[in-house]
PDB file of C-alpha atoms (C1' of nucleotides) in Angstrom:
ATOM      1  CA  MET A 272      88.752  81.404  92.362  1.00  0.00           C
ATOM      2  CA  THR A 273      90.784  81.656  95.483  1.00  0.00           C
ATOM      3  CA  ARG A 274      94.273  81.667  93.618  1.00  0.00           C
ATOM      4  CA  SER A 275      93.302  83.891  90.901  1.00  0.00           C
ATOM      5  CA  ALA A 276      92.102  86.716  92.815  1.00  0.00           C
ATOM      6  CA  ASP A 277      94.468  85.769  94.771  1.00  0.00           C
ATOM      7  CA  CYS A 278      96.768  88.983  93.031  1.00  0.00           C
ATOM      8  CA  ARG A 279      94.932  91.587  93.987  1.00  0.00           C
ATOM      9  CA  GLU A 280      95.427  90.622  98.114  1.00  0.00           C
ATOM     10  CA  LEU A 281      99.101  90.113  97.635  1.00  0.00           C
ATOM     11  CA  LYS A 282     100.091  93.698  95.642  1.00  0.00           C
ATOM     12  CA  ALA A 283      97.691  95.449  99.020  1.00  0.00           C
ATOM     13  CA  MET A 284      99.576  93.069 101.911  1.00  0.00           C
ATOM     14  CA  ALA A 285     102.765  93.730 100.707  1.00  0.00           C
ATOM     15  CA  GLY A 286     101.281  96.939 100.798  1.00  0.00           C
ATOM     16  CA  ARG A 287     101.026  97.664 103.595  1.00  0.00           C
ATOM     17  CA  LEU A 288     103.620  95.669 104.921  1.00  0.00           C
ATOM     18  CA  GLY A 289     105.289  97.301 103.456  1.00  0.00           C
ATOM     19  CA  ALA A 290     104.462 100.929 105.848  1.00  0.00           C
ATOM     20  CA  LEU A 291     105.743  98.300 108.431  1.00  0.00           C
ATOM     21  CA  SER A 292     109.092  97.949 107.429  1.00  0.00           C
ATOM     22  CA  HIS A 293     110.929 100.252 108.245  1.00  0.00           C
ATOM     23  CA  PRO A 294     111.839 100.510 111.876  1.00  0.00           C
ATOM     24  CA  ALA A 295     111.449 104.688 112.264  1.00  0.00           C
ATOM     25  CA  ARG A 296     107.834 104.179 110.760  1.00  0.00           C
ATOM     26  CA  ILE A 297     106.378 100.961 113.371  1.00  0.00           C
ATOM     27  CA  ALA A 298     108.756 103.191 116.316  1.00  0.00           C
ATOM     28  CA  ILE A 299     105.797 106.642 115.464  1.00  0.00           C
ATOM     29  CA  LEU A 300     102.725 103.290 115.353  1.00  0.00           C
ATOM     30  CA  GLN A 301     104.355 102.683 118.870  1.00  0.00           C
ATOM     31  CA  HIS A 302     104.503 106.756 119.470  1.00  0.00           C
ATOM     32  CA  LEU A 303     100.872 106.619 118.475  1.00  0.00           C
ATOM     33  CA  ALA A 304      99.552 103.884 120.047  1.00  0.00           C
ATOM     34  CA  GLY A 305     100.603 105.151 123.019  1.00  0.00           C
ATOM     35  CA  VAL A 306      98.795 108.179 122.896  1.00  0.00           C
ATOM     36  CA  GLU A 307      95.485 109.264 122.212  1.00  0.00           C
ATOM     37  CA  ALA A 308      96.119 112.034 119.309  1.00  0.00           C
ATOM     38  CA  CYS A 309      99.709 113.830 119.008  1.00  0.00           C
ATOM     39  CA  CYS A 310     100.793 116.175 116.061  1.00  0.00           C
ATOM     40  CA  CYS A 311     103.380 115.759 113.654  1.00  0.00           C
ATOM     41  CA  LYS A 312     105.867 117.921 115.994  1.00  0.00           C
ATOM     42  CA  GLU A 313     105.966 115.434 119.208  1.00  0.00           C
ATOM     43  CA  VAL A 314     106.676 112.553 116.488  1.00  0.00           C
ATOM     44  CA  VAL A 315     109.762 114.731 115.767  1.00  0.00           C
ATOM     45  CA  GLN A 316     110.392 114.826 119.656  1.00  0.00           C
ATOM     46  CA  GLN A 317     110.753 111.177 119.835  1.00  0.00           C
ATOM     47  CA  LEU A 318     112.231 110.419 116.879  1.00  0.00           C
ATOM     48  CA  ASP A 319     115.642 112.095 116.297  1.00  0.00           C
ATOM     49  CA  LEU A 320     114.754 112.679 112.345  1.00  0.00           C
ATOM     50  CA  ALA A 321     114.506 115.763 110.355  1.00  0.00           C
ATOM     51  CA  GLN A 322     111.061 117.149 111.044  1.00  0.00           C
ATOM     52  CA  SER A 323     110.005 117.015 107.234  1.00  0.00           C
ATOM     53  CA  THR A 324     111.225 112.986 107.336  1.00  0.00           C
ATOM     54  CA  VAL A 325     108.913 112.390 109.709  1.00  0.00           C
ATOM     55  CA  SER A 326     106.550 114.669 107.869  1.00  0.00           C
ATOM     56  CA  GLN A 327     107.285 111.655 104.532  1.00  0.00           C
ATOM     57  CA  HIS A 328     106.728 108.391 107.513  1.00  0.00           C
ATOM     58  CA  LEU A 329     103.235 109.743 108.955  1.00  0.00           C
ATOM     59  CA  LYS A 330     102.563 110.047 105.162  1.00  0.00           C
ATOM     60  CA  VAL A 331     103.657 106.457 103.981  1.00  0.00           C
ATOM     61  CA  LEU A 332     101.481 105.554 107.071  1.00  0.00           C
ATOM     62  CA  VAL A 333      98.821 107.566 106.019  1.00  0.00           C
ATOM     63  CA  ASP A 334      98.357 105.850 102.850  1.00  0.00           C
ATOM     64  CA  ALA A 335      98.207 102.686 103.818  1.00  0.00           C
ATOM     65  CA  GLY A 336      95.788 103.259 106.462  1.00  0.00           C
ATOM     66  CA  LEU A 337      97.427 102.230 108.820  1.00  0.00           C
ATOM     67  CA  VAL A 338      97.158 106.198 110.741  1.00  0.00           C
ATOM     68  CA  ARG A 339      94.613 108.658 110.001  1.00  0.00           C
ATOM     69  CA  HIS A 340      95.075 112.255 109.836  1.00  0.00           C
ATOM     70  CA  THR A 341      92.987 114.815 110.109  1.00  0.00           C
ATOM     71  CA  PRO A 342      94.896 118.361 109.567  1.00  0.00           C
ATOM     72  CA  GLU A 343      93.410 120.597 112.705  1.00  0.00           C
ATOM     73  CA  SER A 344      93.484 124.229 112.850  1.00  0.00           C
ATOM     74  CA  ARG A 345      97.103 124.987 113.836  1.00  0.00           C
ATOM     75  CA  ARG A 346      98.417 121.482 113.972  1.00  0.00           C
ATOM     76  CA  SER A 347      98.227 117.859 112.975  1.00  0.00           C
ATOM     77  CA  ARG A 348      96.211 114.682 114.314  1.00  0.00           C
ATOM     78  CA  TYR A 349      97.570 111.381 114.107  1.00  0.00           C
ATOM     79  CA  GLU A 350      95.384 108.501 115.816  1.00  0.00           C
ATOM     80  CA  VAL A 351      96.559 104.874 114.382  1.00  0.00           C
ATOM     81  CA  ASP A 352      93.801 103.447 112.827  1.00  0.00           C
ATOM     82  CA  ARG A 353      93.045 100.417 115.264  1.00  0.00           C
ATOM     83  CA  LYS A 354      90.665  99.002 113.142  1.00  0.00           C
ATOM     84  CA  GLU A 355      92.610  99.051 110.076  1.00  0.00           C
ATOM     85  CA  LEU A 356      95.366  97.700 112.249  1.00  0.00           C
ATOM     86  CA  ALA A 357      93.235  94.712 113.578  1.00  0.00           C
ATOM     87  CA  ALA A 358      92.934  93.813 110.451  1.00  0.00           C
ATOM     88  CA  LEU A 359      96.158  93.973 108.832  1.00  0.00           C
ATOM     89  CA  GLY A 360      97.240  91.563 111.593  1.00  0.00           C
ATOM     90  CA  ALA A 361      94.324  88.937 110.786  1.00  0.00           C
ATOM     91  CA  SER A 362      95.219  89.091 107.250  1.00  0.00           C
ATOM     92  CA  LEU A 363      98.945  88.313 107.707  1.00  0.00           C
ATOM     93  CA  ASN A 364      97.818  86.001 110.365  1.00  0.00           C
ATOM     94  CA  GLY A 365      95.681  84.052 107.743  1.00  0.00           C
ATOM     95  CA  LEU A 366      98.461  83.978 105.432  1.00  0.00           C
ATOM     96  CA  LEU A 367     101.135  83.024 108.067  1.00  0.00           C
ATOM     97  CA  VAL A 368      98.517  80.249 109.500  1.00  0.00           C
ATOM     98  CA  THR A 369      98.289  78.857 105.678  1.00  0.00           C
ATOM     99  CA  CYS A 370     101.467  78.491 105.183  1.00  0.00           C
ATOM    100  CA  CYS A 371     102.434  77.244 108.814  1.00  0.00           C
ATOM    101  CA  THR A 372     100.109  74.945 108.080  1.00  0.00           C
ATOM    102  CA  ALA A 373     102.378  70.399 106.277  1.00  0.00           C
ATOM    103  CA  PRO A 374     101.439  70.261 102.956  1.00  0.00           C
ATOM    104  CA  GLU A 375      99.611  66.822 103.469  1.00  0.00           C
ATOM    105  CA  ALA A 376      96.965  68.926 104.355  1.00  0.00           C
ATOM    106  CA  ALA A 377      96.273  70.614 101.960  1.00  0.00           C
ATOM    107  CA  SER A 378      97.273  69.018  98.649  1.00  0.00           C
ATOM    108  CA  ALA A 379      95.416  66.248  97.393  1.00  0.00           C
ATOM    109  CA  ASP A 380      97.194  63.365  97.686  1.00  0.00           C
TER     110      ASP A 380
ATOM    111  CA  MET B 187     114.483  98.946 129.233  1.00  0.00           C
ATOM    112  CA  THR B 188     112.554  98.326 126.842  1.00  0.00           C
ATOM    113  CA  ARG B 189     111.915 101.595 124.721  1.00  0.00           C
ATOM    114  CA  SER B 190     116.200 102.444 124.485  1.00  0.00           C
ATOM    115  CA  ALA B 191     116.621  99.095 123.567  1.00  0.00           C
ATOM    116  CA  ASP B 192     114.195  98.587 121.725  1.00  0.00           C
ATOM    117  CA  CYS B 193     116.257  99.625 118.995  1.00  0.00           C
ATOM    118  CA  ARG B 194     117.194  96.644 117.463  1.00  0.00           C
ATOM    119  CA  GLU B 195     114.086  94.076 118.060  1.00  0.00           C
ATOM    120  CA  LEU B 196     112.534  97.144 115.637  1.00  0.00           C
ATOM    121  CA  LYS B 197     115.122  96.967 113.085  1.00  0.00           C
ATOM    122  CA  ALA B 198     114.767  93.080 113.163  1.00  0.00           C
ATOM    123  CA  MET B 199     110.858  93.235 112.546  1.00  0.00           C
ATOM    124  CA  ALA B 200     111.303  95.345 109.639  1.00  0.00           C
ATOM    125  CA  GLY B 201     114.449  93.799 108.112  1.00  0.00           C
ATOM    126  CA  ARG B 202     110.937  90.689 108.356  1.00  0.00           C
ATOM    127  CA  LEU B 203     108.917  92.258 107.791  1.00  0.00           C
ATOM    128  CA  GLY B 204     110.443  93.538 104.513  1.00  0.00           C
ATOM    129  CA  ALA B 205     111.695  90.152 103.195  1.00  0.00           C
ATOM    130  CA  LEU B 206     107.517  89.870 102.723  1.00  0.00           C
ATOM    131  CA  SER B 207     106.803  93.401 102.113  1.00  0.00           C
ATOM    132  CA  HIS B 208     106.647  91.774  98.234  1.00  0.00           C
ATOM    133  CA  PRO B 209     103.816  90.339  96.174  1.00  0.00           C
ATOM    134  CA  ALA B 210     106.195  88.092  94.340  1.00  0.00           C
ATOM    135  CA  ARG B 211     108.347  86.961  98.249  1.00  0.00           C
ATOM    136  CA  ILE B 212     104.387  85.857  99.443  1.00  0.00           C
ATOM    137  CA  ALA B 213     103.249  84.117  97.115  1.00  0.00           C
ATOM    138  CA  ILE B 214     106.731  81.539  96.179  1.00  0.00           C
ATOM    139  CA  LEU B 215     106.502  81.224 100.470  1.00  0.00           C
ATOM    140  CA  GLN B 216     101.755  80.162  99.867  1.00  0.00           C
ATOM    141  CA  HIS B 217     104.064  78.179  96.854  1.00  0.00           C
ATOM    142  CA  LEU B 218     106.479  76.551  99.050  1.00  0.00           C
ATOM    143  CA  ALA B 219     104.163  76.486 101.664  1.00  0.00           C
ATOM    144  CA  GLY B 220     102.382  73.746  99.773  1.00  0.00           C
ATOM    145  CA  VAL B 221     104.360  71.994  98.443  1.00  0.00           C
ATOM    146  CA  GLU B 222     106.326  70.128 101.276  1.00  0.00           C
ATOM    147  CA  ALA B 223     109.947  71.418  99.299  1.00  0.00           C
ATOM    148  CA  CYS B 224     111.018  72.720  96.316  1.00  0.00           C
ATOM    149  CA  CYS B 225     113.511  73.998  93.521  1.00  0.00           C
ATOM    150  CA  CYS B 226     114.645  77.286  91.916  1.00  0.00           C
ATOM    151  CA  LYS B 227     113.166  76.235  89.129  1.00  0.00           C
ATOM    152  CA  GLU B 228     109.772  75.288  89.964  1.00  0.00           C
ATOM    153  CA  VAL B 229     108.954  78.340  91.440  1.00  0.00           C
ATOM    154  CA  VAL B 230     110.566  79.854  88.197  1.00  0.00           C
ATOM    155  CA  GLN B 231     107.456  77.739  86.330  1.00  0.00           C
ATOM    156  CA  GLN B 232     105.319  79.075  88.678  1.00  0.00           C
ATOM    157  CA  LEU B 233     105.793  82.897  88.908  1.00  0.00           C
ATOM    158  CA  ASP B 234     106.326  84.669  85.294  1.00  0.00           C
ATOM    159  CA  LEU B 235     110.003  85.995  86.551  1.00  0.00           C
ATOM    160  CA  ALA B 236     112.792  85.287  85.078  1.00  0.00           C
ATOM    161  CA  GLN B 237     115.011  82.396  87.017  1.00  0.00           C
ATOM    162  CA  SER B 238     117.055  85.180  88.521  1.00  0.00           C
ATOM    163  CA  THR B 239     115.141  87.530  89.754  1.00  0.00           C
ATOM    164  CA  VAL B 240     113.469  84.166  91.402  1.00  0.00           C
ATOM    165  CA  SER B 241     117.220  82.681  93.415  1.00  0.00           C
ATOM    166  CA  GLN B 242     117.305  87.213  94.419  1.00  0.00           C
ATOM    167  CA  HIS B 243     114.179  87.141  95.514  1.00  0.00           C
ATOM    168  CA  LEU B 244     115.128  83.188  97.552  1.00  0.00           C
ATOM    169  CA  LYS B 245     117.622  84.301  98.670  1.00  0.00           C
ATOM    170  CA  VAL B 246     115.937  87.964 100.135  1.00  0.00           C
ATOM    171  CA  LEU B 247     114.177  84.925 102.193  1.00  0.00           C
ATOM    172  CA  VAL B 248     116.517  82.700 103.188  1.00  0.00           C
ATOM    173  CA  ASP B 249     118.444  85.741 104.151  1.00  0.00           C
ATOM    174  CA  ALA B 250     115.254  86.702 106.769  1.00  0.00           C
ATOM    175  CA  GLY B 251     115.384  83.240 107.493  1.00  0.00           C
ATOM    176  CA  LEU B 252     111.859  82.599 106.273  1.00  0.00           C
ATOM    177  CA  VAL B 253     113.158  79.786 103.776  1.00  0.00           C
ATOM    178  CA  ARG B 254     115.612  77.225 104.787  1.00  0.00           C
ATOM    179  CA  HIS B 255     118.466  75.847 101.823  1.00  0.00           C
ATOM    180  CA  THR B 256     119.539  72.414 101.713  1.00  0.00           C
ATOM    181  CA  PRO B 257     121.614  72.958  98.358  1.00  0.00           C
ATOM    182  CA  GLU B 258     122.068  69.287  96.765  1.00  0.00           C
ATOM    183  CA  SER B 259     123.184  67.984  94.314  1.00  0.00           C
ATOM    184  CA  ARG B 260     122.109  69.251  91.808  1.00  0.00           C
ATOM    185  CA  ARG B 261     118.482  71.354  92.471  1.00  0.00           C
ATOM    186  CA  SER B 262     118.172  73.225  95.392  1.00  0.00           C
ATOM    187  CA  ARG B 263     116.046  71.928  98.052  1.00  0.00           C
ATOM    188  CA  TYR B 264     114.065  75.834  99.724  1.00  0.00           C
ATOM    189  CA  GLU B 265     111.722  75.038 101.796  1.00  0.00           C
ATOM    190  CA  VAL B 266     109.399  77.832 104.412  1.00  0.00           C
ATOM    191  CA  ASP B 267     110.934  77.553 107.815  1.00  0.00           C
ATOM    192  CA  ARG B 268     107.757  77.054 109.660  1.00  0.00           C
ATOM    193  CA  LYS B 269     108.884  77.559 113.301  1.00  0.00           C
ATOM    194  CA  GLU B 270     110.536  81.223 111.535  1.00  0.00           C
ATOM    195  CA  LEU B 271     107.718  82.448 110.421  1.00  0.00           C
ATOM    196  CA  ALA B 272     104.969  81.661 113.048  1.00  0.00           C
ATOM    197  CA  ALA B 273     107.607  83.322 115.375  1.00  0.00           C
ATOM    198  CA  LEU B 274     107.447  86.607 113.200  1.00  0.00           C
ATOM    199  CA  GLY B 275     103.212  86.613 113.346  1.00  0.00           C
ATOM    200  CA  ALA B 276     103.415  85.433 117.411  1.00  0.00           C
ATOM    201  CA  SER B 277     106.509  89.160 117.140  1.00  0.00           C
ATOM    202  CA  LEU B 278     104.341  91.361 115.162  1.00  0.00           C
ATOM    203  CA  ASN B 279     101.416  90.259 116.735  1.00  0.00           C
ATOM    204  CA  GLY B 280     102.791  91.361 119.947  1.00  0.00           C
ATOM    205  CA  LEU B 281     102.921  94.529 118.382  1.00  0.00           C
ATOM    206  CA  LEU B 282      99.701  94.347 116.462  1.00  0.00           C
ATOM    207  CA  VAL B 283      98.381  94.204 120.390  1.00  0.00           C
ATOM    208  CA  THR B 284     100.428  96.879 121.298  1.00  0.00           C
ATOM    209  CA  CYS B 285      99.316  99.197 118.800  1.00  0.00           C
ATOM    210  CA  CYS B 286      95.991  98.509 118.870  1.00  0.00           C
ATOM    211  CA  THR B 287      94.917  98.927 122.619  1.00  0.00           C
ATOM    212  CA  ALA B 288      93.974 101.970 123.901  1.00  0.00           C
ATOM    213  CA  PRO B 289      96.341 104.109 126.318  1.00  0.00           C
ATOM    214  CA  GLU B 290      94.324 104.357 129.199  1.00  0.00           C
ATOM    215  CA  ALA B 291      95.099 101.052 129.695  1.00  0.00           C
ATOM    216  CA  ALA B 292      98.918 101.166 128.977  1.00  0.00           C
ATOM    217  CA  SER B 293     100.069 104.606 129.354  1.00  0.00           C
ATOM    218  CA  ALA B 294     101.370 103.540 133.462  1.00  0.00           C
ATOM    219  CA  ASP B 295     102.380 101.121 134.232  1.00  0.00           C
TER     220      ASP B 295
ATOM    221  C1'  DA C  14     136.220  65.393  76.847  1.00  0.00           C
ATOM    222  C1'  DT C  15     131.814  67.879  75.890  1.00  0.00           C
ATOM    223  C1'  DC C  16     127.308  68.842  76.602  1.00  0.00           C
ATOM    224  C1'  DG C  17     122.755  70.014  78.913  1.00  0.00           C
ATOM    225  C1'  DT C  18     120.580  71.492  83.367  1.00  0.00           C
ATOM    226  C1'  DA C  19     120.388  73.913  87.148  1.00  0.00           C
ATOM    227  C1'  DT C  20     121.598  78.023  89.916  1.00  0.00           C
ATOM    228  C1'  DA C  21     124.267  81.804  91.388  1.00  0.00           C
ATOM    229  C1'  DT C  22     125.987  85.840  90.732  1.00  0.00           C
ATOM    230  C1'  DC C  23     127.831  89.681  88.789  1.00  0.00           C
ATOM    231  C1'  DG C  24     126.153  93.653  85.601  1.00  0.00           C
ATOM    232  C1'  DC C  25     123.529  97.055  84.072  1.00  0.00           C
ATOM    233  C1'  DC C  26     119.127  99.873  84.220  1.00  0.00           C
ATOM    234  C1'  DG C  27     115.455 102.907  85.563  1.00  0.00           C
ATOM    235  C1'  DA C  28     112.631 103.395  89.554  1.00  0.00           C
ATOM    236  C1'  DT C  29     111.955 103.786  94.712  1.00  0.00           C
ATOM    237  C1'  DA C  30     113.342 105.060  98.473  1.00  0.00           C
ATOM    238  C1'  DT C  31     115.078 107.455 102.707  1.00  0.00           C
ATOM    239  C1'  DA C  32     116.859 111.746 104.854  1.00  0.00           C
ATOM    240  C1'  DC C  33     117.841 116.760 104.372  1.00  0.00           C
ATOM    241  C1'  DG C  34     117.195 121.510 103.969  1.00  0.00           C
ATOM    242  C1'  DA C  35     114.282 125.468 102.429  1.00  0.00           C
ATOM    243  C1'  DT C  36     110.071 127.609 101.357  1.00  0.00           C
ATOM    244  C1'  DG C  37     105.391 128.366 101.754  1.00  0.00           C
ATOM    245  C1'  DA C  38     101.074 129.386 103.695  1.00  0.00           C
ATOM    246  C1'  DA C  39      97.785 128.355 107.952  1.00  0.00           C
ATOM    247  C1'  DT C  40      97.202 129.445 112.300  1.00  0.00           C
ATOM    248  C1'  DG C  41      97.693 131.845 116.713  1.00  0.00           C
ATOM    249  C1'  DG C  42      99.872 134.732 119.616  1.00  0.00           C
ATOM    250  C1'  DT C  43     101.975 139.717 121.176  1.00  0.00           C
TER     251       DT C  43
ATOM    252  C1'  DA D   8     100.186 143.861 111.183  1.00  0.00           C
ATOM    253  C1'  DC D   9     104.364 141.471 112.903  1.00  0.00           C
ATOM    254  C1'  DC D  10     106.791 137.304 114.134  1.00  0.00           C
ATOM    255  C1'  DA D  11     106.777 133.161 115.764  1.00  0.00           C
ATOM    256  C1'  DT D  12     105.003 128.216 115.582  1.00  0.00           C
ATOM    257  C1'  DT D  13     103.153 123.985 112.282  1.00  0.00           C
ATOM    258  C1'  DC D  14     103.023 121.333 109.205  1.00  0.00           C
ATOM    259  C1'  DA D  15     103.711 119.988 104.112  1.00  0.00           C
ATOM    260  C1'  DT D  16     105.249 119.755 100.178  1.00  0.00           C
ATOM    261  C1'  DC D  17     109.158 121.070  96.225  1.00  0.00           C
ATOM    262  C1'  DG D  18     114.138 120.330  95.174  1.00  0.00           C
ATOM    263  C1'  DT D  19     118.501 117.651  95.906  1.00  0.00           C
ATOM    264  C1'  DA D  20     121.607 113.891  97.272  1.00  0.00           C
ATOM    265  C1'  DT D  21     122.852 108.995  97.959  1.00  0.00           C
ATOM    266  C1'  DA D  22     121.410 104.368  98.487  1.00  0.00           C
ATOM    267  C1'  DT D  23     118.816 100.990  97.424  1.00  0.00           C
ATOM    268  C1'  DC D  24     115.001  97.422  95.283  1.00  0.00           C
ATOM    269  C1'  DG D  25     113.247  95.362  91.078  1.00  0.00           C
ATOM    270  C1'  DG D  26     114.203  93.331  87.122  1.00  0.00           C
ATOM    271  C1'  DC D  27     116.385  91.376  83.677  1.00  0.00           C
ATOM    272  C1'  DG D  28     120.086  89.329  80.401  1.00  0.00           C
ATOM    273  C1'  DA D  29     124.805  86.920  79.813  1.00  0.00           C
ATOM    274  C1'  DT D  30     127.712  84.845  82.866  1.00  0.00           C
ATOM    275  C1'  DA D  31     130.135  81.502  85.866  1.00  0.00           C
ATOM    276  C1'  DT D  32     129.521  76.789  88.672  1.00  0.00           C
ATOM    277  C1'  DA D  33     128.223  73.158  89.355  1.00  0.00           C
ATOM    278  C1'  DC D  34     127.010  68.637  88.180  1.00  0.00           C
ATOM    279  C1'  DG D  35     124.708  64.600  85.096  1.00  0.00           C
ATOM    280  C1'  DA D  36     125.306  62.206  81.154  1.00  0.00           C
ATOM    281  C1'  DT D  37     126.384  60.822  77.019  1.00  0.00           C
TER     282       DT D  37
END
DNA sequence: ATCGTATATCGCCGATATACGATGAATGGT
DNA sequence: ACCATTCATCGTATATCGGCGATATACGAT
């Protein structure tokens, strides 16, 4: 039941990790974590990237479900989804534990 | 001293996560974790990919330092580098803990 | 020497990612 | 009404990815 249905999970996990596999996005995430919430411009001032580029990166993070987006009146409100982030951490941790366990315990000898 | 020198670390972390951000590579890692070590052909038979493609994915994993490669006489020996994998896990965990902590506790220290 | 097997690499392509400037929409201030 | 600010999106250019077949390399067996 595990091995076959894992395909979806693999893709999901890969997708989320993909969202984290860019230094700018990690930096954005770190900045968002440091402040309660902030707008796009604030992130632009932190990183040395064009506003459109930052907007794209934010979109990637939002699409991956790691950041929440609340379009407010004038400025957009971005904030880390700490719950989702923790879930990803747990998920990856599970994978790593599996992969760090010696095969003796897992294989049928 | 942390915020400025983090750039390198960000890239390193992003690179490693990038190596994991593909379902085929996660699957390869899982398979490698299940057996003590194996050759390329064995991985090819597990996944439904061409041999050259698998070889590429293995190369990515090796370049990222997550898999060790020992070219033996005839078949190649691939095995998970469990230590490196654990280190990556710890590293990411640190990032996530930082990002999952409310800003009140992390702001002015 | 030749053949078969296992592997790595090359060349190629379509697709995707990354970055930018420009543009337009929405809003707040004057 | 007008302008400045903020933002998302579009269009474009470039780079990288992901996959495959074909080929080169290495080696054991015959």
